[in-house]
Coordinates of C-alpha atoms in Angstrom, one line a residue:
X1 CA 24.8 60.2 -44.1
X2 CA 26.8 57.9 -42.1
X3 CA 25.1 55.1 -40.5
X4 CA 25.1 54.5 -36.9
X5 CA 25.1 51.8 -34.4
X6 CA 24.6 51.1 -31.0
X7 CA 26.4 48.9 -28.7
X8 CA 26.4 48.4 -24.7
X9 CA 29.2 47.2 -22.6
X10 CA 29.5 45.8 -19.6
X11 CA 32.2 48.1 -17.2
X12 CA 33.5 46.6 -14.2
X13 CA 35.1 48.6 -11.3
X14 CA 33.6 51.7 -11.2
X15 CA 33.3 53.2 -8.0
X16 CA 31.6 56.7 -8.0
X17 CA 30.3 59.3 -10.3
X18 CA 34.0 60.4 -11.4
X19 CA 35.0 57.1 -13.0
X20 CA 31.7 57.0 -15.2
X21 CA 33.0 60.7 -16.2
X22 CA 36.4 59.5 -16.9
X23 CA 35.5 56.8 -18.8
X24 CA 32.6 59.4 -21.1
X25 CA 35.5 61.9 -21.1
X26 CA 38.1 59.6 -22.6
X27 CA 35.8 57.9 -24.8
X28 CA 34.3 60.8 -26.8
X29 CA 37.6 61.9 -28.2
X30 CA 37.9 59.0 -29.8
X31 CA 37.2 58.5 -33.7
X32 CA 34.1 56.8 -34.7
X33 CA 32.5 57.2 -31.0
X34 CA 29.3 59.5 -31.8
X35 CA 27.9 59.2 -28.1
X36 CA 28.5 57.2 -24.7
X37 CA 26.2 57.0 -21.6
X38 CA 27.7 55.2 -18.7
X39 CA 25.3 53.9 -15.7
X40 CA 27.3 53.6 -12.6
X41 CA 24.6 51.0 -10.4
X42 CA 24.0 48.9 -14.0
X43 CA 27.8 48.9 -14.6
X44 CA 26.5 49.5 -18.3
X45 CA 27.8 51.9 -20.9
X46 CA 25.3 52.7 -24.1
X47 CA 28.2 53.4 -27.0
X48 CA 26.7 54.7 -30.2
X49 CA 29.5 54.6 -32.5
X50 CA 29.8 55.0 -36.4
X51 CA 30.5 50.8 -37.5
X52 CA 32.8 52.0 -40.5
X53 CA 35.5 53.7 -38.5
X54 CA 35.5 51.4 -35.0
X55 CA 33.5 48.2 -33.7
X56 CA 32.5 47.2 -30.3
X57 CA 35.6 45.3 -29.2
X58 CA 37.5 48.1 -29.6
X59 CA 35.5 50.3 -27.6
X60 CA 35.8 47.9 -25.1
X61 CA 39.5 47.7 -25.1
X62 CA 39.5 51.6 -24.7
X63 CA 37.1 51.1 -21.6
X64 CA 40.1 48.4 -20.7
X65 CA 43.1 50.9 -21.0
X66 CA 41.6 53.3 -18.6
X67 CA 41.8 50.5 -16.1
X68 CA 38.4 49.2 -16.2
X69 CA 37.0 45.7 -17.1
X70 CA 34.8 45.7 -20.3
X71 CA 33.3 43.3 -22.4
X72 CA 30.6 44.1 -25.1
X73 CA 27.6 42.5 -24.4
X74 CA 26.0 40.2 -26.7
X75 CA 22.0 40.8 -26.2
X76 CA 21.3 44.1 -27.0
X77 CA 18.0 43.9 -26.4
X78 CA 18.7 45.3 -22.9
X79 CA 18.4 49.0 -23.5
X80 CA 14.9 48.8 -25.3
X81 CA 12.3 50.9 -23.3
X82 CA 9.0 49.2 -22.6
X83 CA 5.8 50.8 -22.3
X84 CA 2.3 49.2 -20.6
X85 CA -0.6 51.6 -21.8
X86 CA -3.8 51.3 -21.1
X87 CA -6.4 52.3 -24.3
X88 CA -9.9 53.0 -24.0
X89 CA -12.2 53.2 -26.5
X90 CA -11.5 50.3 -28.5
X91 CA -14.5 48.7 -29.7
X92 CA -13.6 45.7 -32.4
X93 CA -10.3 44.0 -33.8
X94 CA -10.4 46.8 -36.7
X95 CA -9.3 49.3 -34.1
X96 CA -6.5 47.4 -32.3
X97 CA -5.1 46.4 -36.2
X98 CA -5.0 50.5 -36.6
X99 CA -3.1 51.0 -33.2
X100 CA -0.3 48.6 -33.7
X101 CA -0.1 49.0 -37.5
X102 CA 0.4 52.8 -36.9
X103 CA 2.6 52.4 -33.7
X104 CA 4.9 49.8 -36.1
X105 CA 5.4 52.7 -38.9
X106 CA 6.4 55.1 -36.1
X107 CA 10.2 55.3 -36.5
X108 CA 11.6 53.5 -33.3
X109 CA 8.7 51.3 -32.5
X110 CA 10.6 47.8 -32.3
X111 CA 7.3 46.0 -31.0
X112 CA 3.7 46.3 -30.6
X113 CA 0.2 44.3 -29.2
X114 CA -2.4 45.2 -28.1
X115 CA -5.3 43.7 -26.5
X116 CA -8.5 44.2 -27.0
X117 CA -10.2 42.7 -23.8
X118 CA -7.8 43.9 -21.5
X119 CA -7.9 47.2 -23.0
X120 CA -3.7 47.2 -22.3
X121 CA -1.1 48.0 -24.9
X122 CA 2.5 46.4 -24.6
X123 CA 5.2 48.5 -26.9
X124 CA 9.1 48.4 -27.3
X125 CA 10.5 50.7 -28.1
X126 CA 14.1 52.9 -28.4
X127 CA 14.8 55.1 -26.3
X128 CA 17.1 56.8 -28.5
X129 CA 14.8 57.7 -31.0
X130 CA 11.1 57.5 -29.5
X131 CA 9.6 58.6 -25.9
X132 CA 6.8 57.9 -23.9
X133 CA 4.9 60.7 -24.9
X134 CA 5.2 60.2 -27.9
X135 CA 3.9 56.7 -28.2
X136 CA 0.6 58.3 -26.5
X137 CA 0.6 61.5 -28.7
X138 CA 0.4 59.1 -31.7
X139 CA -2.4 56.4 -30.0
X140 CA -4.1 60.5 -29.1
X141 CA -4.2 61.4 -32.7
X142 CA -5.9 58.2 -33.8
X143 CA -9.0 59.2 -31.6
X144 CA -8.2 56.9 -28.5
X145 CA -8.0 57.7 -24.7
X146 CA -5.2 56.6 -23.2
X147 CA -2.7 56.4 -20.1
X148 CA 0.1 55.0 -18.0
X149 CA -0.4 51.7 -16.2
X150 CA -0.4 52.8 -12.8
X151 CA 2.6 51.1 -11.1
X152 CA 2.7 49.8 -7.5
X153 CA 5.4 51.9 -6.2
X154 CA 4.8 50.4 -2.7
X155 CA 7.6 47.3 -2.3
X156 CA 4.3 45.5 -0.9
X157 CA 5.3 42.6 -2.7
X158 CA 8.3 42.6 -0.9
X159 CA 6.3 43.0 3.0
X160 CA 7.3 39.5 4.7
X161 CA 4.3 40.5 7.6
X162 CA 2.4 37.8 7.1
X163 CA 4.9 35.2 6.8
X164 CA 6.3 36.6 9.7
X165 CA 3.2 36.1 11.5
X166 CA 2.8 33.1 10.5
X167 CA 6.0 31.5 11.5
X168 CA 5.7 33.2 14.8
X169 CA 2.3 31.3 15.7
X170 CA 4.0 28.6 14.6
X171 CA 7.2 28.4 16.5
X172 CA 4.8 30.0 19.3
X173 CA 2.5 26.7 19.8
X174 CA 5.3 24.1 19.1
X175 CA 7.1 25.8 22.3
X176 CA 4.0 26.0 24.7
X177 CA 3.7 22.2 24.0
X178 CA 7.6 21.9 23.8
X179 CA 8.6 22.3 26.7
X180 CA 6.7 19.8 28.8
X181 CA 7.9 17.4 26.6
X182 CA 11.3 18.4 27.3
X183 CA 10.5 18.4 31.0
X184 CA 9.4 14.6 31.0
X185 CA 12.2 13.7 28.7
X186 CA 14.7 15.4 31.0
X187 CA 13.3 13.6 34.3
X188 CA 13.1 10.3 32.5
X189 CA 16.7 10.4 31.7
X190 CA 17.6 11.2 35.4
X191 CA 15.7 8.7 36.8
X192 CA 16.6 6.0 34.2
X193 CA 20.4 6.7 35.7
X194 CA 19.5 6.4 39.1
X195 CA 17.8 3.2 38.2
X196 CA 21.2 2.2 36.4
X197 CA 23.1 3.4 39.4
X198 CA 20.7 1.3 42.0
X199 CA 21.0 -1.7 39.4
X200 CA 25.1 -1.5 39.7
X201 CA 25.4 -1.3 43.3
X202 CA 22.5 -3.2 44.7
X203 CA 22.7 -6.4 41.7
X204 CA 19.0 -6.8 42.3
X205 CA 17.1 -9.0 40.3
X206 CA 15.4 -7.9 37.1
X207 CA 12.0 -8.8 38.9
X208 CA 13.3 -6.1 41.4
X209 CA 14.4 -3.7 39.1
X210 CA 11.2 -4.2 36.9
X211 CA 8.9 -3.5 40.4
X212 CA 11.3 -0.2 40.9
X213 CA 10.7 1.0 37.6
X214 CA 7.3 0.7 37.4
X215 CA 6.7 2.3 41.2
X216 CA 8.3 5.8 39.2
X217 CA 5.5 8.4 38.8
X218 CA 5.7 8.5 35.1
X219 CA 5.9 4.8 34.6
X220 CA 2.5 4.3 36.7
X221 CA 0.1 2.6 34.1
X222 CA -3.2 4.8 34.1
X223 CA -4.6 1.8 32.1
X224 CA -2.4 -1.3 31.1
X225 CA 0.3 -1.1 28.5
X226 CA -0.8 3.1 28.7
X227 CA 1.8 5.2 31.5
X228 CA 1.3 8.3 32.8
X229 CA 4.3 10.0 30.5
X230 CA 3.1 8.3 27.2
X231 CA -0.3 9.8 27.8
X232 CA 0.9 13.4 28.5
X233 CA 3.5 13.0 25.8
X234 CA 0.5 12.1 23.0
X235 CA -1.7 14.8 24.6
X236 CA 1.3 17.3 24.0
X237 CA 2.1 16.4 20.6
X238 CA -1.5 15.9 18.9
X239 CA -1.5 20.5 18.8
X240 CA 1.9 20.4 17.4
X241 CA 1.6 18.0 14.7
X242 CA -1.7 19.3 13.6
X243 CA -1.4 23.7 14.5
X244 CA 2.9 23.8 14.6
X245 CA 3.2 21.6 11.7
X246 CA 0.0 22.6 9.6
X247 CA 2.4 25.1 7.0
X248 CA 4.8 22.3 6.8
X249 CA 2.6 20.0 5.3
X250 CA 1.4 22.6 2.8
X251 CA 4.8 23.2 1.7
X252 CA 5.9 19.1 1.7
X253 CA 2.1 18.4 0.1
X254 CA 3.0 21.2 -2.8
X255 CA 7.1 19.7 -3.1
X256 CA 5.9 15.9 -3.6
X257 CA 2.9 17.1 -6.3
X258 CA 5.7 18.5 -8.0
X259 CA 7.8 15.1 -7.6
X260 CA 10.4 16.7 -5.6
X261 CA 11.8 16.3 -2.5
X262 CA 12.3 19.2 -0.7
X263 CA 13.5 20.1 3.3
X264 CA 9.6 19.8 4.4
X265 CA 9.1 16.7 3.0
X266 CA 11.7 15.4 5.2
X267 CA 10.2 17.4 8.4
X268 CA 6.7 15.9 7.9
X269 CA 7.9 12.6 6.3
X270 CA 10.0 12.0 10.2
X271 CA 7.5 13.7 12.2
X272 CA 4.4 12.0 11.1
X273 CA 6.1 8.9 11.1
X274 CA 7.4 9.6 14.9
X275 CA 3.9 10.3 15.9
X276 CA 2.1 7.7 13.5
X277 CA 4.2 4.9 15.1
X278 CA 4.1 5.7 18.7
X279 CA 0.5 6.0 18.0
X280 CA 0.1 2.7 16.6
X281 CA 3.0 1.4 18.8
X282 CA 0.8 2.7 21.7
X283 CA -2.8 0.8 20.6
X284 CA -1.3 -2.0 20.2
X285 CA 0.4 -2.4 24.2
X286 CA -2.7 -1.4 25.4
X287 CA -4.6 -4.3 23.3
X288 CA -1.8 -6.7 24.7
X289 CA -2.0 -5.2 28.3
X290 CA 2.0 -5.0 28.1
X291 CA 3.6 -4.7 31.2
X292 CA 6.5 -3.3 30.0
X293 CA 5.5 0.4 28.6
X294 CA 6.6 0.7 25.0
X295 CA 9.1 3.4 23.5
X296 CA 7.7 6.6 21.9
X297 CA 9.0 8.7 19.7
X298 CA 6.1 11.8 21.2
X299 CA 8.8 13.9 21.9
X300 CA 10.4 14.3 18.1
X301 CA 7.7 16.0 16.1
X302 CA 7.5 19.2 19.0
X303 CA 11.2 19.4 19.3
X304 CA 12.1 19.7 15.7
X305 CA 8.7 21.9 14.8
X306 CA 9.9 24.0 17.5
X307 CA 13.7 24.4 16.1
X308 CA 12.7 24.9 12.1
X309 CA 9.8 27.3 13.0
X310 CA 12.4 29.3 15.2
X311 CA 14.8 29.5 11.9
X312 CA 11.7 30.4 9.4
X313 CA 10.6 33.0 11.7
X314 CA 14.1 34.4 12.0
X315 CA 14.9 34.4 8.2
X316 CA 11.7 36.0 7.7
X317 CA 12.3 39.3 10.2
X318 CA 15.3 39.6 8.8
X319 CA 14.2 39.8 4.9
X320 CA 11.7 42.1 6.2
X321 CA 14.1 44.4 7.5
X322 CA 15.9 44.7 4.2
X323 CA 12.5 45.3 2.6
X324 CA 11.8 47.4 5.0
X325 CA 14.8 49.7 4.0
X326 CA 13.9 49.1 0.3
X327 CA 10.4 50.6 0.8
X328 CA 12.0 53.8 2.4
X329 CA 14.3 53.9 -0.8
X330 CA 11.6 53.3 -3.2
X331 CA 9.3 56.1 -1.3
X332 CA 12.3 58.3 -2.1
X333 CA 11.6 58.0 -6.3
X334 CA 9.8 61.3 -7.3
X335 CA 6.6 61.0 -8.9
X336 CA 5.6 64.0 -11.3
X337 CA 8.6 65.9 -13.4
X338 CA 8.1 69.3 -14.6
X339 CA 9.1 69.3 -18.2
X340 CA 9.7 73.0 -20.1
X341 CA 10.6 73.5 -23.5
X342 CA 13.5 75.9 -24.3
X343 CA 13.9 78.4 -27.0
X344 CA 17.0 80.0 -28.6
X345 CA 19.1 81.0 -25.8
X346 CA 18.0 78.9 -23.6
X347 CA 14.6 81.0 -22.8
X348 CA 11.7 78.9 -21.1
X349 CA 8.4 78.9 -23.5
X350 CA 6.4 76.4 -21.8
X351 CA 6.3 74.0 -19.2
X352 CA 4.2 71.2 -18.3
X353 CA 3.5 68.5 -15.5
X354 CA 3.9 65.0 -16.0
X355 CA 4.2 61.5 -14.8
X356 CA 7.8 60.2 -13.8
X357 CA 7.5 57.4 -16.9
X358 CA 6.7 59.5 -19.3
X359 CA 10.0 61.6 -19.4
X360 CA 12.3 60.9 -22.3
X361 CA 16.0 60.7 -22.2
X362 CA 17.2 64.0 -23.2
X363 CA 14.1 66.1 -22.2
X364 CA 14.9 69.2 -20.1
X365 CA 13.3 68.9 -16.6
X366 CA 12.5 72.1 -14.2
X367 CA 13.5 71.5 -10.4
X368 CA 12.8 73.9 -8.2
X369 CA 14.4 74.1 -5.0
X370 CA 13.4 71.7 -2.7
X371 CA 12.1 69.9 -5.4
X372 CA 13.4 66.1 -6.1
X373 CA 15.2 65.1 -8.9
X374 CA 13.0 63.2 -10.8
X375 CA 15.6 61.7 -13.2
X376 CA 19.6 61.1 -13.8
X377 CA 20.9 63.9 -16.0
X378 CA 23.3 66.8 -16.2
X379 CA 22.9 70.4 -15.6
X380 CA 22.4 72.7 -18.2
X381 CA 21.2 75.7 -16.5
X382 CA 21.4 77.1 -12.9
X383 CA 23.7 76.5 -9.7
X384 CA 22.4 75.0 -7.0
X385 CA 23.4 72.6 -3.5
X386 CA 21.7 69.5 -3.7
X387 CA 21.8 66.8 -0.9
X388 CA 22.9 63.7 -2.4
X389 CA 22.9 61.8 1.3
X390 CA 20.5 59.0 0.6
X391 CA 22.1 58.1 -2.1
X392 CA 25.8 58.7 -1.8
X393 CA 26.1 59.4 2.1
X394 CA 27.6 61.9 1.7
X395 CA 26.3 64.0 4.5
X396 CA 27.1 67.9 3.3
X397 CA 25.3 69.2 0.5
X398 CA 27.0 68.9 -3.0
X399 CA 27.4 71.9 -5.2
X400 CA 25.7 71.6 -9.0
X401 CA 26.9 73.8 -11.9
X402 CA 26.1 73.2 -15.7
X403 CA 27.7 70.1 -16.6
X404 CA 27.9 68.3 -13.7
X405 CA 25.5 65.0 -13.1
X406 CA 22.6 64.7 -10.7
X407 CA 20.8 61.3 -9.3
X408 CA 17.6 60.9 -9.3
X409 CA 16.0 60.8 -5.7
X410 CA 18.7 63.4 -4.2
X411 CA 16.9 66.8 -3.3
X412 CA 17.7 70.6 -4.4
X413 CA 18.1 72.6 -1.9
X414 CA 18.1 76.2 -3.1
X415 CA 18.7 77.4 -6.7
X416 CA 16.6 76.2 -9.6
X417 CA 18.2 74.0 -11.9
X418 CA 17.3 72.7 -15.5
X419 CA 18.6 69.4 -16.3
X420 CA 18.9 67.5 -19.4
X421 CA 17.9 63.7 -19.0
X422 CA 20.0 61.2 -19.6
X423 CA 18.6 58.0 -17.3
X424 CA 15.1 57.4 -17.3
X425 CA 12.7 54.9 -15.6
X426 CA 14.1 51.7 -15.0
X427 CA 17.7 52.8 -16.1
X428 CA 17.6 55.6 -13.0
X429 CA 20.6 54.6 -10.6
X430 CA 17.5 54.6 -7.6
X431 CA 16.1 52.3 -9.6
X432 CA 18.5 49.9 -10.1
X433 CA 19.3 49.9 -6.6
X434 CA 16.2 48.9 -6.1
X435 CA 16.6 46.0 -8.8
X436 CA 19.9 45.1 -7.1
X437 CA 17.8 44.6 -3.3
X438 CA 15.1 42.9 -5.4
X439 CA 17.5 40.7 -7.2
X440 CA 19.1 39.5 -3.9
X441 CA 16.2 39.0 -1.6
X442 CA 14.6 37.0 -4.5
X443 CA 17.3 34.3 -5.0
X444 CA 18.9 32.3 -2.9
X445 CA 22.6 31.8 -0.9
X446 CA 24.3 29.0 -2.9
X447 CA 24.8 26.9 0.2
X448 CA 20.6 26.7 0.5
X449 CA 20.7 25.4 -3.1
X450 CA 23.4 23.1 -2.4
X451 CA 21.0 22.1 0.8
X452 CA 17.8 22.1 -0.9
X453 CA 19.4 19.8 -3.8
X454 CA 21.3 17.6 -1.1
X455 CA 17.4 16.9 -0.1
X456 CA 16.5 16.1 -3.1
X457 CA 18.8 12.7 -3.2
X458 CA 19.4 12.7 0.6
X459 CA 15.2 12.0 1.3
X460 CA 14.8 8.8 -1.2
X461 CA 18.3 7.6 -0.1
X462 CA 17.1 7.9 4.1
X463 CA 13.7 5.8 3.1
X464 CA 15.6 3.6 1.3
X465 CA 17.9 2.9 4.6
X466 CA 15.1 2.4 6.9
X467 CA 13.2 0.2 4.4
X468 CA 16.5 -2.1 4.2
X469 CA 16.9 -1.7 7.7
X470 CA 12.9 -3.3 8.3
X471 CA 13.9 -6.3 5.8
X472 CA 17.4 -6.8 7.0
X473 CA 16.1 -7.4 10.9
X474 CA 13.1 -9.6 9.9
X475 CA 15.7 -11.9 7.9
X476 CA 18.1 -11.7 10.5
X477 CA 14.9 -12.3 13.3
X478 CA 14.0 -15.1 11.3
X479 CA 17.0 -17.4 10.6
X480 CA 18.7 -16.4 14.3
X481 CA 16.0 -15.3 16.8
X482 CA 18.6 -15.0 19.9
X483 CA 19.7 -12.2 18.3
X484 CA 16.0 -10.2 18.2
X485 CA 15.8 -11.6 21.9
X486 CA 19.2 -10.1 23.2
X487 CA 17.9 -6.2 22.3
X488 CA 14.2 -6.4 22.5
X489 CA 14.2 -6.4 26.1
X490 CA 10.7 -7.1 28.3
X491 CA 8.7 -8.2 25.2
X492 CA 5.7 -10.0 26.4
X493 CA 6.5 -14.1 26.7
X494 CA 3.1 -14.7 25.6
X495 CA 3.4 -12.9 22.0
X496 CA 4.5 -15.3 18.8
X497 CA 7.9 -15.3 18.1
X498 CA 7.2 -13.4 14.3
X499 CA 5.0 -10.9 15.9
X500 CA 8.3 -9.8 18.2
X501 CA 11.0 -9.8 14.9
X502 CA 8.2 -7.8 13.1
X503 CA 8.1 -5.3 16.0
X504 CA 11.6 -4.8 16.5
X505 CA 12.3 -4.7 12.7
X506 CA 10.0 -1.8 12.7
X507 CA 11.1 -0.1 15.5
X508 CA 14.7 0.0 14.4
X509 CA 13.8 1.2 11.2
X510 CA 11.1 3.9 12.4
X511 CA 14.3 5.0 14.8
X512 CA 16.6 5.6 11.3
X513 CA 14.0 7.4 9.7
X514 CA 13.1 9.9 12.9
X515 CA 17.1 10.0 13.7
X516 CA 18.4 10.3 10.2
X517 CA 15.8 13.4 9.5
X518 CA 18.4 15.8 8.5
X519 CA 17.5 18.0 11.2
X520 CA 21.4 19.7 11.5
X521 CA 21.1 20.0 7.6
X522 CA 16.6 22.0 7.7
X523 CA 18.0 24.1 11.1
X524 CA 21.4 25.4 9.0

């Protein structure tokens, strides 16, 4: 007998059912080709050829002269099927070592465990040569009940409701609080110019100007060194930074176990900071009964909680939407098959119902009509229309005679039909549509890599600024004080000379850290 071997390719730059024939058309004349199967949605052809007469790169140079790219590919592990069984009635470790040393002599078992306290069974095996059933027939005969582990055919995993939700409280209690804060922000500024404006025309004396500035509603000291807009700003921004921020510092606490620096780490590294600070900042005025109202930093933390919630909540929605469409595509698989066995002349002897796994590539399945097509295969028997819409678009029904291909998921409409299967399981092009979705919901856009890694130096580099920024002022502070003096305007006279270089030194390098919080970079 001649020996044969199997090979897959990679095709590129198929675009519909008539290509893959093409290319199966082309490729079975040729010498040394024994078989080809060619799945559109995988861009995968399965080539069993005879290794004497051709080899793989030639197949795939065929594949090229039709005007397709090819190239073999190297693992070939990919076509294996893989079954999870569950077994009951194993008692000891004697039982399990029958089971897999049994499965093993079956011919196309390539792999075989089984566990005895999770009563579950994990086999490879090839398709080509073994099925499903008749894994189970075999673990049957050896006295053992046993079944299919019952997949989640949901796409729960893939329901974004909760985050969702949870973003949307979020962004939801950073706004409420938000917006005051905005509010007082925006009136400060206005008034601050008017002050400036008064100050330009009227050259009054600082004396003046401080009386002026400190007659202003907000500026109104409720107890010294504590105004009337710090207070409401600190009142406002205690909810944020401990109900808008609270999934933030999950995330940033989880990042820095890991020693990594992530976009949270930044949010709650500049927010905390903001509000730690003016905190402090605050306590200490009001020890010192300033007369001069410090700057806070109240109003960072519910400005950027409210912007990154916003953009969490919106990515979210709009995964869910595509999982939402993923669900309906997954609710279209079929779940039972009805499999018949065919005598001479094509005349029906039995039939049976079974699960959807458990068909085998090239068993004949029954669909009657308004049945679903379980499976990919071809027709042997029977004409029929079958609407292909949901998979094709194509909105008018298709016409099906013997040898033409049918999709799994598409629906018969009104002849019965026998088909022979040639995709099954995972290979089914449903199913790898549903792979493909998966596949790009799970990873992520190159530029949020390239954004997430940015963080990763961009966070150490930003502490390190500020931190030089702190030592660079106290020196400065220390050997020319004049310059301190110039900026930090109103400081109290009676405070020590190091306590005000201290100050400042911290204030400018609390303002990198808040300002320098990449928020352009979290928001994109």
């Amino acid at each position: 007998t001649k020996t044969i071997s199997k090979c897959y390719v990679q095709v590129t730059g198929m675009t519909c059912a008539s290509c893959v024939a093409n290319i199966e058309r082309n490729l079975r004349r040729e010498d040394g080709i024994h078989s080809i199967l060619v799945a559109l949605m995988a861009g995968k052809a399965e080539v069993r050829y005879n290794p004497a007469v051709i080899h793989p790169s030639a197949i795939a140079e065929l594949i090229r002269e039709l005007g397709f790219g090819a190239t073999v590919m190297e693992n070939c592990g990919e076509g294996d099927g893989i079954l999870e069984l569950v077994v009951r009635g194993m008692t000891c470790a004697s039982c399990v070592h029958k089971i897999e040393s049994t499965l093993m002599k079956t011919n196309g078992v390539l792999y075989c465990s089984v566990a005895l306290a999770t009563n579950k069974a994990h086999i490879k095996y090839d398709p080509e040569t073994v099925g499903p059933r008749d894994v189970i027939q075999v673990i049957q005969d050896l006295g053992f009940a046993t079944s299919l582990v019952k997949k989640d055919r949901s796409a729960s995993h893939l329901d974004h409701k909760q985050e969702i939700r949870q973003w949307k409280r979020s962004f939801v209690v950073s706004l409420i609080f938000c917006i005051p804060v905005m509010g007082l922000m925006i009136y400060m500024m206005v008034m601050d110019s008017q002050l400036a404006d008064a100050h330009a025309h009227h050259n009054m004396s600082s004396e003046e100007m401080e009386a002026l500035h400190s007659s202003m509603v907000l500026e109104y000291q409720l107890l010294p060194g504590l105004s009337v807009m710090n207070f409401l700003s600190f009142l406002l921004c205690v909810p944020v930074q401990m109900f808008g921020g609270w999934h933030f510092y999950i995330q940033a606490y989880k990042a820095l176990k890991h020693k990594t620096a992530n976009m949270d780490v930044l949010i709650v590294l500049a927010t905390t900071i903001a509000f730690a600070y003016s905190f402090v900042i605050l306590l200490v005025a009001m020890a010192e009964k300033a007369k001069v109202n410090p700057v806070t930093f109240f109003d960072t933390p519910p400005m950027l909680f409210v912007f990154i919630s916003l953009g969490r909540w919106l990515e979210h929605v709009a995964k869910g939407k595509t999982s939402e469409a993923l669900a309906r595509l997954i609710s279209l698989q079929a779940t039972e098959a009805t499999i018949v066995t065919l005598g001479p002349d094509n005349v029906l002897l039995s039939e049976e119902q079974v699960d959807v796994e458990l068909v085998q590539r090239g068993d004949i399945v029954k669909v009657i009509p308004g049945g679903k097509f379980p499976v990919d295969g071809h027709v042997i028997e029977g004409h029929s229309m079958v609407d292909e819409s949901l998979i094709t678009g194509e909105a008018m029904p298709v016409t099906k005679k013997p040898g033409n291909t049918v999709i799994a998921g598409s629906i018969n409409q009104n002849g019965s039909l026998l088909i022979s299967a040639t995709h099954v399981g995972a290979d089914t092009t449903l199913s790898q549509i549903v792979k493909l979705v998966e596949e790009a919901q799970t990873s992520k856009a190159p530029i949020q890599q390239f954004a997430d890694k940015l963080s990763g130096y961009f966070v150490p580099s930003i502490v390190a600024v500020s931190v030089i920024t702190l030592f660079a002022w106290i020196i400065i502070g220390f050997v020319d004080f004049e310059i301190v003096e110039k900026y930090f305007l109103g400081y109290n006279k009676s405070i020590s000379a190091a306590e005000v270089i201290i100050r400042f030194a911290f204030q400018a390098s609390i303002t990198v850290l808040c300002i320098a919080c990449p928020c352009s970079l979290g928001l994109a």
